[in-house]
Amino acid sequence: MAQPLVKKDDDRDDEADYSPFLGIEKGAVLQEARVFNDPQLDPRRCSQVITKLLYLLNQGETFTKVEATEVFFAVTKLFQSKDIGLRRMVYVMIKELSPSADEVIIVTSSLMKDMTSKTDMYRANAIRVLCRITDGTLLTQIERYLKQAIVDKNPVVASAALVSGIHLLQTNPEIVKRWSNEVQEAVQSRAALVQFHALALLHQIRQNDRLAVNKLVSSLTKGSVRSPLAQCLLIRYTSQVIRESANTQAGDRPFYDFLEGCLRHKAEMVIFEAARAITELNGVTTRELTPAITVLQLFLSSSKPVLRFAAVRTLNKVAMTHPMAVTNCNIDMESLISDQNRSIATLAITTLLKTGNESSVDRLMKQITNFMSDIADEFKIVVVEAIRSLCLKFPLKHRSLMNFLSNILREEGGFDYKKAIVDSIVILIRDIPEAKETGLLHLCEFIEDCEFTYLSTQILHFLGIEGPKTSDPSKYIRYIYNRVHLENATVRAAAVSTLAKFGAMVDTLKPRIFVLLRRCLFDNDDEVRDRATLYLNTLGGDGAVVQTGEDVKEFLFGSLDIPLVNLENSLKNYEPSEESFDIYSVPREVKTQPLAEKKAPGKKPTGLGAPPAGPPSTVDAYEKLLFSIPEFANFGKLFKSSAPVELTEAETEYAVNVVKHIFDGHVVFQYNCTNTIPEQLLENVTVIVDASEAEEFAEVASKPLKSLPYDSPGQTFVAFEKPEGTPAIGKFSNMLRFIVKEVDPSTGEAEDDGVEDEYQLEELEVVAADYILKVGVSNFRNAWENMGADCERIDEYGLGPRESLAEAVNAVIDLLGMQPCEGTEVVPNNSRSHTCLLSGVYIGNVKVLVRLQFGLDGPKDVAMKLAVRSEDESVSDAIHEIVASG
Amino acid sequence: MELCPLIKNILLLDSEGKRVAVKYYSDDWPTNSAKEAFEKTVFTKTQKTSARNEAEITMFDDYVVVYKFVQDLHFFVTGGENENEIILASVLQGFFDAVGFILRGTVDKREVLENLDLVFLCLDEIVDGGIVLETDANVIAGKVASHSTDDGAPLSEQTITQALATARERLARSLLT
């Protein structure tokens, strides 16, 4: 026994930090574990040693492979003991050790014996342990017992089997699916938790069969579910059915009555689940919402923080789409501003900011001012964001809201918080013209005493753009020039650039700016001096005050429209030589980040059917690949590579997808092929392309794939010539041709003789969107104004009946293949109209901006107004043509 | 949304944020240092609040955390951001009360460490691989305390009196050794 455990009560009290595990050490405990091998087991002592081992693991200690194996084998000896307590610890220990397959065999028979024991506790636990550590092969042996256990009269045993079934369904679905009948019986169990686990498993077994889920839901909603947890599950399944049925024509929504009935359930978790489900219904009406809001309102004044939090969080979400429905709760919500729990208070504030009307803004701001001083930065940021959207909603209130922002800007706060405030002010300045001058002055005051270099430089840059356009630009000069005196080199350099911008834009200020810039020539930092020299020269600071030239303006104000990552890569690859670096050779395509799949449920790869990921699909990688092929090396710069398009159904013998590479005068199809038959080796693989429906294209080269063994992807290419610089479109039909050789699966060797064979692939199209690059702009409004209306083309289109507004918006975005800006691709629920902003670069490096205005015309018909601005009117026309013919 | 309510972890920390007993059911924290970082964040974010009468709740980094403190112990249950808060709270309450029953009402770090085997069993009975196994503290404590009775009686029918009796017996025994 460990030393500290023997100590008596009284002398323990002296030690504040007493712990029975004080000074515990892995090596010593592993030594102690030898008692497991004693011929006469002492159950209590063994239990204590296991507890120590578990304690070590729990504290993050790890066992080496050898140690783990040793402990595992020692622990298996303990099955000899009849002591229940010890057996329980053995079960937990085995789960923690997660033994390997060959170790599992050692305990299998012991566990199977326990599974058929008369003691329920043994049965339940043995099932959980065995299912946790077993693999598929063993499962068939114990399947019979598991099926019995599911309908066992002891609820603990039944639950153990059902929960294990839920876990096993991930790895061995075909076996677990055979248990349907037993699981269905268990759903009717009188034991609450059994019903919950059975329902969860039954639904997972059937989840891909919509009809079956429908039937399950309709029979259970008639009422036979007793367990609150099971009822919560049923509510979730019901909302899923409602979501998928989607035939929300006028009239009552199916199952709505069930959801509403659940609002009167006695368990709070069910009431809340139902209320939340109702608020999340697609296109929920005010009438449907009302009962749910009423119960949530009751929760707001509950004594339990968890209930208040749940309610206010849900109402906060409702307020985004249905602010009016939440206004009834405003009084309760206001009292939550002083809630002890700051998460609740913050949610209440932001909800109020969403539901508030113009007249209540001032009162609300007063309350928030008191509240701001005693919450953490992360909550303040949420509030600042809410105030920003409130201000955009009520531009007339900009004065008080802007004041509020500038006040909190002066108070203490961390970088993220300050950044949120500055960002908000900048957005307000951009979107509310009347707020511009006061906003800029607030920012000027802020940089007078700003400890964050990043924010100072950002603000100086912004001042340089907006300041010269104000009625009295001269008043900002003092603030900017102060920076040159008082700040670190980075900020000084930024201030110099800003001064230069004022000089370039405001001719009357030029002489004074020159004086200031000349003073900067004596700065002790290189960058600052260099910038001053550069600007003095570009602006003609050698005395004569001249009109600033267009190219100088472009130099000062033009944005760098090349992704910085690409520029960095190109510069790294550039080798100093006679030829100077050409900025136009930098690829412009924005690398599309694969969407974070964190939220996606852990999908297992579906075996061979899933084509393995091809070579890295970034522009750089493609460009390198193509330039390495001599036939394509003279095609010039790669304009765009499409995303892979599948040319075969999933789970066919050969998986082929194609990437379209667009060059100025050529198109190259890259066919990524995968052979999914282990008994075959393909050789000399080519794709025969029939371009009879693509008149402007002529095949110029192709590059066959020498050999395509099983499951290792390879590429073959076909190149076409097309008229230079024009968006030629066409349809291509494809045939995979190859020589197939039999492979002996045991040796992996292919036979010498092969047979020629063909395999029909799906058609491939080159569409207009292939000639447009997705290139975003940070501020669409500015870009739009700067582009001017010279080459603007506006027209209206009827898109006919559509499933929803969002569907129509996405269809047009896909058709044009342009980059949605400022999050406008998201259509709020229930809106009847929507504006979507797109930007891109058309082949020939022509920038294009598109403003799409959608409206519902009648119940389903969508009408669209399309405005295009670009640097070339033929391009604007081309965009219209794409839409007109798409 | 995840259709079946899932628990991401159950944590029992001391008043300095150190681990007493923890159980993770999700791959969100693959390494021990990731787990420790999460525990540190949870602890610092909640330490100034008083969660001694009613369970409290907070939300950060896409997780909802419900928590309750007693003496020098901090109990936490974590779920995904879309989880039903009240279900999480019922798991927390089940764990909290079950530990209370097992330790006969004297719940502090020392008692927990001395009966750590029972607390581990308790965690084992509440959640299995993220799925809620049982939330009724009586039943949980009953299952755990049926420990040394060898009668094979149906577990769910174990009464709390029995549970307490066994717990008491155990404690007496450990003091005598």
Tab-separated table of C-alpha atoms in Angstrom, chain A residues 6 12-13 18-21 44 51 54-55 58-60 84-85 88-89 92 95-96 120-121 128 132 156 163 166-167 193 196-197 203 229 233 236 240 268-269 272-273 276 303-307 309-310 313 341 343 378 598-599, chain B residues 1-5 19-23 32 45 54-59 62 64 81-87 89-90 110 113-114 116-117 120-121 124-125 128-129 131-134 143 147 149-150 152 154-156 173 175 177:
chain	number	residue	atom	x	y	z
A	6	VAL	CA	-1.868	4.772	6.019
A	12	ARG	CA	-3.401	14.958	7.317
A	13	ASP	CA	-5.127	18.146	8.224
A	18	TYR	CA	-2.283	16.299	0.785
A	19	SER	CA	-2.841	13.746	-1.952
A	20	PRO	CA	-2.703	9.961	-1.821
A	21	PHE	CA	-0.868	10.169	-5.123
A	44	ARG	CA	-8.168	-4.586	-2.614
A	51	THR	CA	-6.394	3.124	-9.582
A	54	LEU	CA	-5.471	4.991	-14.162
A	55	TYR	CA	-4.423	8.081	-12.258
A	58	ASN	CA	-5.357	10.438	-16.529
A	59	GLN	CA	-2.600	12.878	-15.689
A	60	GLY	CA	-1.258	12.513	-19.219
A	84	ILE	CA	-16.843	-7.479	-8.305
A	85	GLY	CA	-15.109	-4.245	-7.414
A	88	ARG	CA	-15.035	-3.242	-12.552
A	89	MET	CA	-11.595	-1.683	-12.373
A	92	VAL	CA	-12.058	0.294	-17.099
A	95	LYS	CA	-10.642	0.158	-22.163
A	96	GLU	CA	-7.968	2.689	-21.267
A	120	ASP	CA	-26.188	-8.069	-14.921
A	121	MET	CA	-23.335	-5.788	-14.076
A	128	ARG	CA	-19.157	-2.399	-23.544
A	132	ARG	CA	-14.893	-1.190	-27.677
A	156	VAL	CA	-28.427	-1.435	-18.066
A	163	VAL	CA	-24.755	2.169	-27.197
A	166	ILE	CA	-24.137	2.949	-32.145
A	167	HIS	CA	-20.335	2.901	-31.972
A	193	LEU	CA	-32.603	5.469	-21.266
A	196	PHE	CA	-33.284	6.858	-25.931
A	197	HIS	CA	-30.410	4.620	-26.990
A	203	HIS	CA	-32.406	6.206	-36.679
A	229	LEU	CA	-33.741	12.517	-24.042
A	233	LEU	CA	-34.005	13.050	-30.406
A	236	ARG	CA	-34.423	16.610	-34.040
A	240	GLN	CA	-35.007	16.952	-40.282
A	268	GLU	CA	-37.223	21.642	-19.660
A	269	MET	CA	-34.782	20.051	-22.099
A	272	PHE	CA	-36.254	24.058	-25.130
A	273	GLU	CA	-35.409	21.581	-27.872
A	276	ARG	CA	-35.361	25.929	-30.789
A	303	SER	CA	-33.315	31.305	-11.682
A	304	LYS	CA	-31.072	28.883	-13.570
A	305	PRO	CA	-28.316	30.529	-15.612
A	306	VAL	CA	-28.288	27.619	-18.056
A	307	LEU	CA	-31.931	28.225	-18.973
A	309	PHE	CA	-28.416	31.412	-21.496
A	310	ALA	CA	-30.144	28.859	-23.714
A	313	ARG	CA	-28.889	32.597	-27.262
A	341	ASN	CA	-23.184	35.773	-16.088
A	343	SER	CA	-22.176	35.697	-21.531
A	378	GLU	CA	-14.018	39.222	-26.062
A	598	LYS	CA	-14.162	20.287	-38.970
A	599	LYS	CA	-17.910	20.459	-38.880
B	1	MET	CA	-26.334	19.616	-36.505
B	2	GLU	CA	-25.253	16.446	-34.823
B	3	LEU	CA	-28.454	14.484	-34.422
B	4	CYS	CA	-27.539	12.584	-31.287
B	5	PRO	CA	-26.543	14.719	-28.300
B	19	ARG	CA	-6.482	17.817	-13.271
B	20	VAL	CA	-8.210	15.643	-10.724
B	21	ALA	CA	-10.056	13.346	-13.108
B	22	VAL	CA	-10.891	14.029	-16.754
B	23	LYS	CA	-12.425	12.090	-19.580
B	32	ASN	CA	-2.223	15.777	-23.940
B	45	LYS	CA	-12.537	31.760	-18.162
B	54	GLU	CA	-26.697	26.875	-9.687
B	55	ALA	CA	-24.755	25.447	-12.587
B	56	GLU	CA	-23.265	28.210	-14.729
B	57	ILE	CA	-22.608	28.251	-18.437
B	58	THR	CA	-20.236	29.860	-20.903
B	59	MET	CA	-19.354	29.561	-24.537
B	62	ASP	CA	-17.418	26.703	-30.675
B	64	VAL	CA	-20.586	25.255	-24.783
B	81	GLU	CA	-21.773	24.829	-29.973
B	82	ASN	CA	-25.151	23.601	-31.156
B	83	GLU	CA	-25.781	21.230	-28.312
B	84	ASN	CA	-28.881	21.595	-26.199
B	85	GLU	CA	-27.548	23.409	-23.124
B	86	ILE	CA	-30.058	21.778	-20.839
B	87	ILE	CA	-28.966	18.274	-21.806
B	89	ALA	CA	-26.541	20.645	-17.676
B	90	SER	CA	-28.355	17.427	-16.817
B	110	ARG	CA	-8.939	15.099	-0.891
B	113	LEU	CA	-8.548	11.569	-4.602
B	114	GLU	CA	-8.998	9.035	-1.854
B	116	LEU	CA	-10.602	8.105	-7.154
B	117	ASP	CA	-11.475	4.552	-8.231
B	120	PHE	CA	-13.448	6.854	-12.433
B	121	LEU	CA	-16.244	4.299	-12.340
B	124	ASP	CA	-17.494	5.368	-16.904
B	125	GLU	CA	-21.186	5.038	-16.080
B	128	ASP	CA	-19.843	6.042	-23.171
B	129	GLY	CA	-17.882	7.310	-26.157
B	131	ILE	CA	-23.173	9.214	-25.768
B	132	VAL	CA	-25.094	9.892	-22.583
B	133	LEU	CA	-25.453	6.631	-20.706
B	134	GLU	CA	-27.249	7.798	-17.596
B	143	LYS	CA	-24.121	1.324	-10.080
B	147	HIS	CA	-19.011	-2.387	-6.164
B	149	THR	CA	-21.897	-6.252	-2.826
B	150	ASP	CA	-21.886	-9.602	-4.446
B	152	GLY	CA	-26.040	-9.768	-8.337
B	154	PRO	CA	-30.433	-5.724	-10.714
B	155	LEU	CA	-28.384	-2.581	-10.677
B	156	SER	CA	-31.104	-0.084	-11.302
B	173	ARG	CA	-12.099	0.171	5.714
B	175	LEU	CA	-9.194	4.346	7.360
B	177	THR	CA	-5.846	-0.162	7.015
